[in-house]
Amino acid sequence: MVSFLRFLINGISLGSVYAIIALGYTMVYGIAKMLNFAHGDVIMVGAYIAFCAMQYLGLPPLVAVLAAMVFCTVLGMVIEGLAYRPLRQATKLAVLITAIGVSYLLQNTALLIWSSNPKVFPSVFNIGTIRLFDGNLVISSETILTIVANIVIMIALTLFTGRTKMGKAMRAVSEDRGAAELMGINVNRTISLTFAIGSALAAIAGVLLCSAYPTLQPTTGSMPGIKAFTAAVFGGIGSIPGAMIGGLLLGIIEILGKAYISTELGDALVFAVLIVVLLFKPAGLLGKPMREKV
Amino acid sequence: MKLKKSTINNLISYGVVIVAFIVCQAMISSGAMSRSLKGQMVPICVYIVMAISLNLVVGISGELSLGHAGFMSIGAFSAIIGAAWLRAALGIENEILLLVLSMIVGGAFAGIFGVLIGIPVLRLRGDYLAIVTLAFGEIIRNVLNCLYFSLEGSRLHVSFNNPSIPGTILLNGPNGAKDVAKIATFPVGFVLILFTLFVVMNLVNSRSGRAIMASRDNRIAAEAMGINVTKYKMMAFVTAAVLAGMAGALYGLNFSTVAASKFKFDTSILVLVFVVLGGIGNIWGSIIAATLLTVLPELLRAFADYRMLVYAIVLILVMLATNNPFIRSLFDRLIHRGRSAQTQRGGAAE
């Protein structure tokens, strides 16, 4: 029972990281209708920036995270402006391939700068652990912090998209880009803002991911990126609470599957659940089914 | 004798491939080809077949598939096991015959999985379909990592997640297959390309091919015309799976060690890049893109560490350039000077 609880908490923690990454995917998809495959690599860049800030500049962890967020925000906006904006009218596949190109570019730039040797990410937030059940259940501070960060981000994003003018503009653009433009919304700026927010979240996710799994390599971001993308689809792509639920469920399924069924098949299980869900709900858990008109 | 236009086009295509093959063979026998490039010949054939078959799904049938490498891996491993079994059980020693038979085995297994995967996948649409093909690709790789095959005499043993099985190990879970007999040859690869062209071009120009393209262009209209959309989409998907399985078989039998990690998501993406850069729905574009992009990293050897970086930048720039309205209209004017602008382009998974 205690071990089950431990796995569950680990799952929630991993799922929280997925959820934060998935938020970036889902927001970008909702607004720009594109699969941003480079998102996973922005995570990796964020983690490297935080690592360098702490290791080489000796900055305190919080400042390092902020630096990573700022860097990734700028990076996200630059990528969007240079690579994706000229392709606004192009086919979806063209944008997808460009995103893959950007992903390769980020990975290989990281490879040149930081080499392929894995870096050991320092334990960032060591403020002690919580012990329950006579010390049988140890919850690390990283786990708690990840879950708390996830909840805070979720609330902040919900408030942002629901209450602020920019958030409403974002929702309007994702609903109908043409109509939003006619209402005087600056579509390009709104999309740019979405990329900025998504990339800042990716930086946070990168730091959280690497404090839980402390090996940092240029390819660190790709698998969590794919999983988070799966999570976004799982919850219904384009939906913010969907990304949250999808991410959490995916993390829990992965950890429990690895613990109780098979270590090797944990990933396969995640994808199998995704397929089953999509068969019964073709637009994801919270996605709205699209009506087709003739 | 009067030939149909499509027949003439097909014959020209076969002719060009045959000429290219003869030139390559001449270069190999005269020693004009570098060693590293010679080693690339079979992979080039494999990737050409992969690109053509994926083009059938993405370009002709209009569904984005991100898990094509999964079929390739099924083909590769079933062919490796099949080749070893055929040699042990039936005593086939002729390498060409063995290769062809194991390619058939690889294609058949990939086809079976194509049907099994196609049934759920083709119920979905658009990006959801894409993500499910990605998921299947990953599942195949994960499951292959847990499979162990061994040969004891002519008996085949299989186990799941348990490496202790009797006989000589053929497939060793995550370590993959070792000491594979390298029986793949460039001429057989060339024949596979011809076979693929034959299948795909005849399919595209047939009644079924027109039905597939009609379903791509407008699903509802095609359904209203009485076309069984799922059936035709399935036909394209399974054909592509079989061809990818045969390509995988050739690939698997070209190296002495093959692990499932070679058929990652990146491989699917690589093939997709060939298809998109070559022009979606354009078979010749796929062939040229697959050849150039397989050779390109080789040619970029001089850049050493910057090789993949240059590759990425080239990829982005080509996508930006080909989608730039100004450059596009320039191209159109250059190509169709005098002729009426050809509006009919290969459709895409949009």
XYZ file of C-alpha atoms in Angstrom:
644
model
C 0.000 0.000 0.000
C 2.783 2.379 0.940
C 4.718 1.452 -2.160
C 1.612 2.046 -4.244
C 1.298 5.508 -2.707
C 4.950 6.176 -3.460
C 4.499 5.199 -7.092
C 1.351 7.260 -7.284
C 3.120 10.337 -5.975
C 6.029 9.791 -8.341
C 3.519 9.433 -11.135
C 1.796 12.676 -10.203
C 5.167 14.386 -10.086
C 6.234 13.108 -13.504
C 2.751 13.810 -14.812
C 3.015 17.388 -13.582
C 6.133 17.872 -15.680
C 4.369 16.363 -18.684
C 1.400 18.614 -18.021
C 3.547 21.751 -18.003
C 5.179 20.721 -21.292
C 1.835 19.692 -22.760
C 0.444 23.148 -21.956
C 3.002 24.616 -24.347
C 2.041 22.130 -27.052
C -1.650 22.557 -26.616
C -1.619 26.364 -26.541
C 0.496 26.557 -29.668
C -1.677 23.987 -31.392
C -4.865 25.727 -30.361
C -3.758 29.063 -31.684
C -1.463 28.321 -34.612
C -2.894 24.875 -35.524
C 0.601 23.465 -35.779
C 2.444 20.596 -34.142
C 5.525 22.278 -32.720
C 7.972 19.397 -32.576
C 10.742 21.732 -31.489
C 9.016 22.278 -28.140
C 10.762 19.321 -26.553
C 14.115 20.803 -27.446
C 13.237 24.147 -25.918
C 12.936 22.203 -22.646
C 16.460 20.932 -23.126
C 17.780 24.433 -23.863
C 16.054 25.764 -20.753
C 17.628 23.064 -18.613
C 21.086 23.780 -20.054
C 20.742 27.520 -19.452
C 19.703 26.924 -15.849
C 22.561 24.448 -15.455
C 25.124 26.921 -16.805
C 23.772 29.776 -14.709
C 24.150 27.708 -11.550
C 27.337 25.861 -12.362
C 29.440 28.461 -14.118
C 27.998 31.759 -12.901
C 27.140 30.529 -9.441
C 23.686 32.087 -9.471
C 21.095 30.947 -6.931
C 18.586 28.405 -8.305
C 15.636 30.783 -8.493
C 17.613 33.346 -10.485
C 18.865 30.564 -12.734
C 15.321 29.427 -13.432
C 14.339 33.005 -14.213
C 17.293 33.358 -16.571
C 16.299 30.124 -18.318
C 12.725 31.381 -18.633
C 13.825 34.687 -20.137
C 16.180 32.968 -22.547
C 13.571 30.450 -23.670
C 10.914 33.134 -24.047
C 13.179 35.045 -26.411
C 14.168 31.820 -28.156
C 10.531 30.822 -28.654
C 9.635 34.209 -30.096
C 12.672 34.196 -32.400
C 11.859 30.701 -33.672
C 8.268 31.681 -34.275
C 9.225 34.884 -36.059
C 11.949 33.448 -38.269
C 10.768 29.943 -39.025
C 7.014 29.679 -38.535
C 5.636 33.118 -39.355
C 6.657 33.005 -43.053
C 4.766 29.715 -43.295
C 1.435 30.962 -41.956
C -0.267 30.257 -45.282
C 1.661 27.076 -46.089
C 0.374 23.524 -45.725
C 0.438 21.891 -42.324
C 3.068 19.416 -43.400
C 5.456 22.160 -44.495
C 5.204 23.710 -41.038
C 5.667 20.308 -39.420
C 8.865 19.642 -41.357
C 10.149 23.104 -40.511
C 9.467 22.416 -36.848
C 11.462 19.194 -37.180
C 14.245 21.201 -38.796
C 14.217 23.608 -35.857
C 14.315 20.641 -33.497
C 17.416 19.240 -35.234
C 18.951 22.717 -35.220
C 18.486 23.149 -31.466
C 19.762 19.647 -30.688
C 22.851 19.997 -32.821
C 23.646 23.500 -31.608
C 23.432 22.154 -28.067
C 25.669 19.283 -29.128
C 28.300 21.717 -30.382
C 28.153 23.965 -27.342
C 27.773 21.461 -24.535
C 28.964 18.202 -26.221
C 27.139 14.914 -25.944
C 28.592 14.011 -22.541
C 25.743 13.953 -20.059
C 25.869 16.713 -17.465
C 24.753 15.932 -13.961
C 22.104 18.423 -13.035
C 22.610 19.703 -9.487
C 19.918 19.103 -6.917
C 18.266 22.483 -7.068
C 15.610 22.669 -4.472
C 16.846 20.689 -1.552
C 14.777 22.010 1.292
C 14.263 18.707 3.024
C 11.903 15.823 2.619
C 8.600 14.782 4.048
C 8.448 11.425 5.797
C 5.168 9.642 6.328
C 4.197 6.212 7.651
C 7.191 5.961 9.994
C 9.633 6.954 7.283
C 8.370 4.376 4.826
C 7.069 6.991 2.464
C 9.625 9.638 1.623
C 8.519 12.506 -0.556
C 11.370 14.622 -1.860
C 11.162 18.362 -2.058
C 11.504 18.225 -5.836
C 8.335 16.172 -6.032
C 6.385 18.604 -3.893
C 7.764 21.572 -5.737
C 6.864 20.073 -9.117
C 3.300 19.432 -8.057
C 2.958 22.887 -6.502
C 4.464 24.548 -9.569
C 2.025 22.676 -11.751
C -0.978 23.818 -9.726
C 0.235 27.432 -9.649
C 0.850 27.459 -13.408
C -2.528 25.937 -14.053
C -4.364 28.537 -11.968
C -2.352 31.388 -13.438
C -2.990 30.253 -17.007
C -6.693 29.762 -16.425
C -6.930 33.257 -14.963
C -4.818 34.663 -17.774
C -6.846 33.174 -20.609
C -10.144 33.826 -18.891
C -9.725 37.292 -17.419
C -7.092 39.350 -19.201
C -7.421 41.107 -22.519
C -4.450 39.287 -24.039
C -5.850 35.970 -22.877
C -9.190 36.694 -24.450
C -7.393 37.676 -27.646
C -5.632 34.321 -27.569
C -8.890 32.451 -27.226
C -10.445 34.523 -29.988
C -7.577 33.790 -32.380
C -7.743 30.088 -31.658
C -11.492 30.077 -32.245
C -11.455 31.894 -35.571
C -8.347 33.626 -36.780
C -10.009 35.543 -39.572
C -12.827 36.892 -37.421
C -10.376 37.826 -34.667
C -8.327 39.805 -37.147
C -11.437 41.645 -38.304
C -12.159 42.578 -34.684
C -8.820 44.350 -34.537
C -6.775 41.700 -32.771
C -3.135 41.631 -33.793
C -2.889 37.962 -34.732
C 0.874 37.862 -35.193
C 1.502 39.444 -31.815
C -0.944 37.063 -30.143
C 0.712 34.009 -31.669
C 4.108 35.366 -30.675
C 2.860 35.778 -27.108
C 1.600 32.200 -27.096
C 5.019 30.961 -28.132
C 6.596 33.140 -25.439
C 4.386 31.691 -22.699
C 4.798 28.136 -23.971
C 8.573 28.464 -24.093
C 8.789 29.999 -20.628
C 6.767 27.061 -19.325
C 9.133 24.735 -21.193
C 12.071 26.273 -19.318
C 10.377 25.598 -15.988
C 9.546 22.068 -17.116
C 13.147 21.548 -18.158
C 14.478 22.489 -14.737
C 11.852 20.391 -12.942
C 12.472 17.408 -15.203
C 16.209 17.577 -14.699
C 15.942 17.912 -10.941
C 13.980 14.675 -10.897
C 16.049 12.864 -13.553
C 19.412 14.587 -13.325
C 21.143 13.594 -16.573
C 21.234 16.381 -19.086
C 22.059 15.684 -22.736
C 21.180 17.365 -26.046
C 18.541 14.672 -26.584
C 17.043 15.002 -23.096
C 14.019 16.886 -24.373
C 12.902 14.687 -27.228
C 11.247 11.767 -25.418
C 9.480 13.909 -22.781
C 8.475 16.124 -25.689
C 6.806 13.247 -27.516
C 5.161 12.031 -24.304
C 3.866 15.496 -23.506
C 2.563 15.820 -27.026
C 0.788 12.509 -26.488
C -0.565 13.903 -23.231
C -1.894 16.954 -25.023
C -3.691 14.789 -27.580
C -4.878 12.467 -24.823
C -6.615 15.318 -23.027
C -7.888 16.864 -26.240
C -5.436 19.062 -28.061
C -6.135 22.761 -27.798
C -7.731 22.440 -24.365
C -5.784 23.741 -21.345
C -7.485 21.610 -18.653
C -7.202 18.718 -21.105
C -3.420 19.090 -21.207
C -3.405 19.085 -17.426
C -5.483 15.932 -17.058
C -3.710 14.234 -19.955
C -0.286 14.973 -18.510
C -1.167 13.775 -15.012
C -2.840 10.579 -16.228
C 0.045 9.818 -18.554
C 2.613 10.250 -15.781
C 0.653 8.062 -13.391
C 0.081 5.342 -16.009
C 3.740 5.366 -16.957
C 5.069 5.048 -13.406
C 2.476 2.477 -12.302
C 2.954 0.501 -15.513
C 6.698 0.458 -15.057
C 6.327 -0.567 -11.429
C 3.690 -3.270 -11.722
C 3.716 -4.564 -15.279
C 7.084 -4.247 -16.950
C 9.896 -1.721 -16.881
C 10.525 -2.049 -20.587
C 6.896 -1.757 -21.545
C 6.066 1.394 -19.560
C 6.259 3.580 -22.640
C 4.350 1.117 -24.792
C 1.595 1.072 -22.175
C 1.303 4.854 -22.273
C 0.844 4.800 -26.022
C -1.559 1.851 -25.871
C -3.795 3.746 -23.449
C -3.692 6.738 -25.780
C -4.843 4.585 -28.700
C -7.691 3.065 -26.693
C -8.855 6.485 -25.508
C -8.743 7.926 -29.009
C -10.761 5.012 -30.346
C -13.610 5.785 -27.999
C -13.186 9.529 -27.874
C -11.600 10.482 -31.203
C -10.947 14.068 -30.097
C -9.339 13.253 -26.757
C -10.828 13.355 -23.267
C -11.880 17.002 -23.231
C -11.633 17.878 -26.904
C -14.665 19.080 -28.768
C -15.562 16.818 -31.677
C -15.362 18.697 -34.943
C -18.532 18.855 -36.970
C -17.930 18.367 -40.655
C -20.007 20.338 -43.081
C -20.524 19.558 -46.720
C 0.458 -0.012 -81.240
C -0.865 2.852 -79.237
C 0.120 3.066 -75.590
C -1.709 4.904 -72.864
C -0.037 8.064 -71.563
C 0.352 6.580 -68.092
C 1.968 3.459 -69.547
C 4.505 5.568 -71.420
C 5.254 7.540 -68.264
C 5.755 4.315 -66.330
C 8.078 2.922 -68.961
C 10.132 6.113 -68.908
C 10.379 5.856 -65.114
C 11.583 2.264 -65.244
C 14.049 3.246 -67.967
C 15.527 6.067 -65.894
C 15.912 3.792 -62.866
C 17.561 1.109 -64.975
C 19.984 3.630 -66.482
C 20.816 4.969 -63.019
C 21.461 1.413 -61.858
C 23.746 0.657 -64.805
C 25.708 3.864 -64.195
C 26.125 2.989 -60.498
C 27.171 -0.566 -61.310
C 29.695 0.701 -63.850
C 31.080 3.122 -61.290
C 31.372 0.360 -58.708
C 33.131 -2.073 -61.029
C 35.483 0.574 -62.412
C 36.331 1.669 -58.873
C 35.165 5.239 -59.455
C 32.963 5.117 -56.372
C 34.401 5.767 -52.943
C 34.157 3.006 -50.368
C 31.844 4.900 -48.076
C 29.496 5.699 -50.932
C 29.515 2.065 -52.017
C 28.383 1.116 -48.535
C 25.543 3.582 -48.927
C 24.066 1.931 -52.030
C 21.797 -0.558 -50.241
C 20.603 2.023 -47.662
C 19.816 4.377 -50.544
C 17.659 1.676 -52.152
C 15.979 1.054 -48.796
C 15.216 4.711 -48.211
C 13.947 5.185 -51.759
C 11.468 2.342 -51.239
C 10.549 3.721 -47.794
C 9.969 7.171 -49.257
C 7.853 5.899 -52.155
C 5.737 3.771 -49.844
C 5.258 6.581 -47.326
C 4.359 8.855 -50.212
C 1.567 6.442 -51.007
C 0.118 7.064 -47.539
C 0.914 10.759 -47.124
C 0.680 11.986 -50.684
C -1.730 9.712 -52.515
C -3.973 8.717 -49.630
C -3.570 11.992 -47.738
C -3.044 10.654 -44.220
C -0.044 11.780 -42.210
C 1.777 8.744 -40.837
C 4.528 9.220 -38.262
C 5.230 5.560 -37.582
C 6.479 4.218 -40.868
C 9.734 3.004 -39.320
C 7.640 0.589 -37.253
C 6.763 -1.424 -40.353
C 10.369 -1.232 -41.424
C 11.487 -2.767 -38.132
C 8.878 -5.540 -38.329
C 10.116 -6.337 -41.820
C 13.755 -6.245 -40.752
C 13.418 -8.556 -37.768
C 11.008 -11.026 -39.343
C 13.345 -11.248 -42.333
C 16.388 -11.841 -40.136
C 14.582 -14.590 -38.247
C 13.052 -15.911 -41.469
C 16.422 -16.069 -43.222
C 18.000 -18.003 -40.366
C 15.047 -20.370 -40.149
C 14.866 -20.966 -43.904
C 18.548 -21.784 -43.961
C 18.309 -24.163 -41.016
C 14.986 -25.837 -41.735
C 14.829 -25.991 -45.514
C 18.529 -25.920 -46.207
C 18.354 -23.058 -48.680
C 21.904 -21.871 -49.304
C 21.452 -19.774 -52.431
C 21.827 -16.233 -51.060
C 19.702 -14.472 -53.671
C 16.836 -16.927 -53.194
C 17.213 -16.656 -49.423
C 17.158 -12.860 -49.612
C 14.088 -12.770 -51.829
C 12.238 -15.279 -49.651
C 13.072 -13.398 -46.461
C 11.982 -10.148 -48.071
C 8.654 -11.795 -48.830
C 8.484 -12.933 -45.197
C 9.273 -9.388 -44.024
C 6.699 -7.871 -46.339
C 4.053 -10.390 -45.284
C 4.527 -9.757 -41.571
C 4.550 -6.001 -42.053
C 1.388 -6.371 -44.116
C -0.360 -8.348 -41.370
C 0.528 -5.663 -38.862
C -0.514 -3.044 -41.394
C -4.011 -4.533 -41.399
C -4.115 -4.837 -37.595
C -2.916 -1.271 -37.083
C -4.881 0.148 -39.986
C -8.237 -0.929 -38.546
C -8.069 1.374 -35.505
C -5.884 4.066 -37.100
C -8.024 4.748 -40.135
C -11.060 5.454 -37.969
C -9.387 8.677 -36.906
C -8.770 11.897 -38.788
C -5.979 14.390 -39.259
C -3.592 15.039 -36.403
C -5.176 12.362 -34.240
C -4.411 9.800 -36.899
C -0.845 11.083 -37.035
C -0.320 10.763 -33.292
C -1.745 7.239 -33.242
C 0.644 6.107 -35.977
C 3.424 7.642 -33.881
C 2.138 5.711 -30.879
C 2.075 2.438 -32.813
C 5.611 3.022 -34.035
C 6.793 3.467 -30.445
C 4.824 0.444 -29.222
C 6.360 -1.767 -31.903
C 9.837 -0.619 -30.901
C 9.147 -1.185 -27.206
C 7.699 -4.639 -27.749
C 10.575 -5.637 -30.025
C 12.911 -4.640 -27.214
C 11.314 -7.352 -25.061
C 11.244 -10.138 -27.634
C 13.740 -12.964 -27.691
C 14.005 -15.431 -30.554
C 16.271 -18.417 -30.803
C 16.816 -21.284 -33.178
C 17.417 -24.824 -31.992
C 17.947 -27.100 -34.955
C 15.028 -26.117 -37.110
C 12.785 -25.210 -34.176
C 12.101 -21.594 -33.436
C 11.761 -20.494 -29.812
C 10.099 -17.271 -28.764
C 9.993 -15.696 -25.367
C 8.783 -12.454 -23.969
C 10.943 -10.571 -21.506
C 12.929 -13.699 -20.705
C 16.350 -14.042 -22.299
C 16.984 -17.651 -21.243
C 15.817 -19.759 -24.178
C 17.554 -22.769 -25.721
C 19.522 -22.784 -28.954
C 21.386 -20.001 -30.742
C 19.937 -16.590 -30.047
C 18.687 -14.764 -33.140
C 17.055 -11.753 -31.582
C 18.299 -10.666 -28.215
C 15.796 -8.161 -26.867
C 17.191 -4.647 -26.600
C 20.541 -5.773 -28.009
C 18.834 -6.707 -31.234
C 20.059 -9.252 -33.745
C 23.743 -10.093 -33.907
C 25.848 -11.944 -36.491
C 23.239 -11.512 -39.181
C 24.273 -12.994 -42.507
C 24.839 -9.932 -44.694
C 23.126 -11.169 -47.821
C 21.576 -7.914 -49.055
C 23.008 -6.749 -52.363
C 22.642 -3.623 -54.434
C 21.144 -5.412 -57.500
C 18.382 -6.893 -55.345
C 17.781 -3.436 -53.896
C 17.472 -2.122 -57.409
C 14.940 -4.822 -58.275
C 13.001 -3.888 -55.140
C 12.875 -0.264 -56.322
C 11.552 -1.414 -59.710
C 8.983 -3.632 -57.994
C 7.889 -0.741 -55.752
C 7.569 1.602 -58.711
C 5.599 -1.041 -60.575
C 3.180 -1.576 -57.682
C 2.718 2.071 -56.753
C 2.435 3.455 -60.277
C -0.035 0.796 -61.331
C -2.031 1.334 -58.173
C -2.139 5.101 -58.679
C -3.270 4.768 -62.288
C -5.926 2.167 -61.552
C -9.567 2.473 -60.605
C -8.595 1.862 -56.977
C -5.942 4.573 -57.167
C -8.447 7.085 -58.419
C -10.783 6.067 -55.614
C -7.960 6.587 -53.084
C -7.222 10.043 -54.434
C -10.902 10.933 -54.527
C -11.196 9.979 -50.846
C -8.197 12.198 -50.125
C -9.531 15.214 -51.982
C -12.975 15.127 -50.488
C -13.991 12.329 -48.227
C -17.648 13.195 -48.076
C -18.011 13.663 -51.815
C -16.217 10.369 -52.423
C -18.506 8.612 -49.958
C -21.509 10.121 -51.710
C -20.250 8.666 -54.990
C -20.381 5.228 -53.415
C -16.682 4.825 -52.702
C -15.897 2.756 -49.640
C -13.407 5.245 -48.198
C -12.112 3.036 -45.400
C -11.478 0.156 -47.794
C -9.412 2.257 -50.166
C -7.501 4.025 -47.426
C -6.763 0.604 -45.978
C -5.549 -0.577 -49.359
C -3.032 2.277 -49.578
C -1.966 1.858 -45.944
C -1.385 -1.902 -46.170
C 0.404 -1.680 -49.529
C 2.716 0.905 -48.017
C 3.253 -1.323 -44.975
C 4.179 -4.328 -47.133
C 6.638 -2.280 -49.184
C 8.148 -0.785 -46.019
C 8.464 -4.287 -44.593
C 10.347 -5.448 -47.681
C 12.608 -2.404 -47.514
C 13.173 -3.157 -43.834
C 14.079 -6.739 -44.725
C 16.703 -5.505 -47.147
C 17.987 -3.080 -44.526
C 18.124 -5.687 -41.782
C 20.066 -8.144 -43.902
C 22.593 -5.481 -44.879
C 24.189 -5.093 -41.453
C 25.661 -7.659 -39.142
C 23.991 -6.146 -36.080
C 20.533 -4.616 -36.054
C 18.813 -3.256 -32.940
C 15.283 -1.930 -32.572
C 16.721 1.438 -31.566
C 17.633 1.944 -35.238
C 13.946 2.297 -36.052
C 13.132 5.157 -33.751
C 10.705 7.984 -34.292
C 13.620 9.840 -35.924
C 13.713 7.292 -38.737
C 10.023 7.778 -39.472
C 10.612 11.514 -39.516
C 13.635 11.134 -41.781
C 11.511 9.321 -44.363
C 8.760 11.898 -43.992
C 11.331 14.610 -44.705
C 12.227 12.821 -47.950
C 8.587 12.750 -48.952
C 7.867 16.371 -48.129
C 11.062 17.761 -49.628
C 10.591 15.688 -52.756
C 7.090 17.008 -53.149
C 4.063 15.397 -51.583
C 2.402 12.981 -53.961
C 5.313 13.126 -56.381
C 7.003 9.726 -56.703
C 10.042 11.009 -58.557
C 10.519 13.746 -56.014
C 10.649 11.077 -53.282
C 13.286 9.104 -55.160
C 15.508 12.115 -55.751
C 15.097 13.493 -52.232
C 15.807 10.102 -50.658
C 18.964 9.670 -52.734
C 20.294 13.176 -52.185
C 19.526 13.330 -48.484
C 21.056 9.915 -47.831
C 24.209 10.967 -49.637
C 24.228 14.529 -48.271
C 25.544 13.729 -44.771
C 28.276 11.746 -46.564
C 29.140 14.738 -48.756
C 29.097 17.007 -45.726
C 31.848 14.927 -44.121
C 34.159 17.899 -44.657
C 32.112 19.881 -42.164
C 32.545 17.076 -39.634
C 30.842 18.292 -36.460
C 28.715 20.850 -38.253
C 27.189 18.252 -40.555
C 23.829 17.799 -38.859
C 23.645 21.502 -38.111
C 24.043 22.281 -41.809
C 21.469 19.601 -42.576
C 18.971 21.238 -40.213
C 19.577 24.686 -41.644
C 19.264 23.388 -45.220
C 15.983 21.724 -44.255
C 14.523 24.912 -42.771
C 15.722 27.107 -45.629
C 14.338 24.748 -48.277
C 10.954 24.706 -46.551
C 10.943 28.493 -46.257
C 12.041 28.943 -49.866
C 9.590 26.486 -51.398
C 6.728 28.070 -49.497
C 7.657 31.632 -50.279
C 4.977 32.989 -52.647
C 7.509 35.034 -54.627
C 9.943 32.185 -55.256
C 7.043 29.886 -55.958
C 5.565 32.075 -58.652
C 9.033 32.507 -60.117
C 9.382 28.729 -60.348
C 5.930 28.323 -61.808
C 6.726 30.849 -64.507
C 10.040 29.177 -65.293
C 8.581 25.704 -65.542
C 5.270 26.402 -67.177
C 6.367 29.139 -69.517
C 3.833 29.201 -72.331
C 1.902 26.286 -70.964
C -1.179 26.959 -68.978
C -0.285 26.998 -65.340
C -0.672 23.570 -63.980
C -2.996 23.909 -61.082
C -3.204 20.263 -60.288
C -0.610 19.516 -57.711
C -0.388 16.455 -55.547
C -2.650 16.986 -52.595
C -1.414 16.651 -49.093
C -2.458 15.555 -45.682
C -3.819 18.897 -44.672
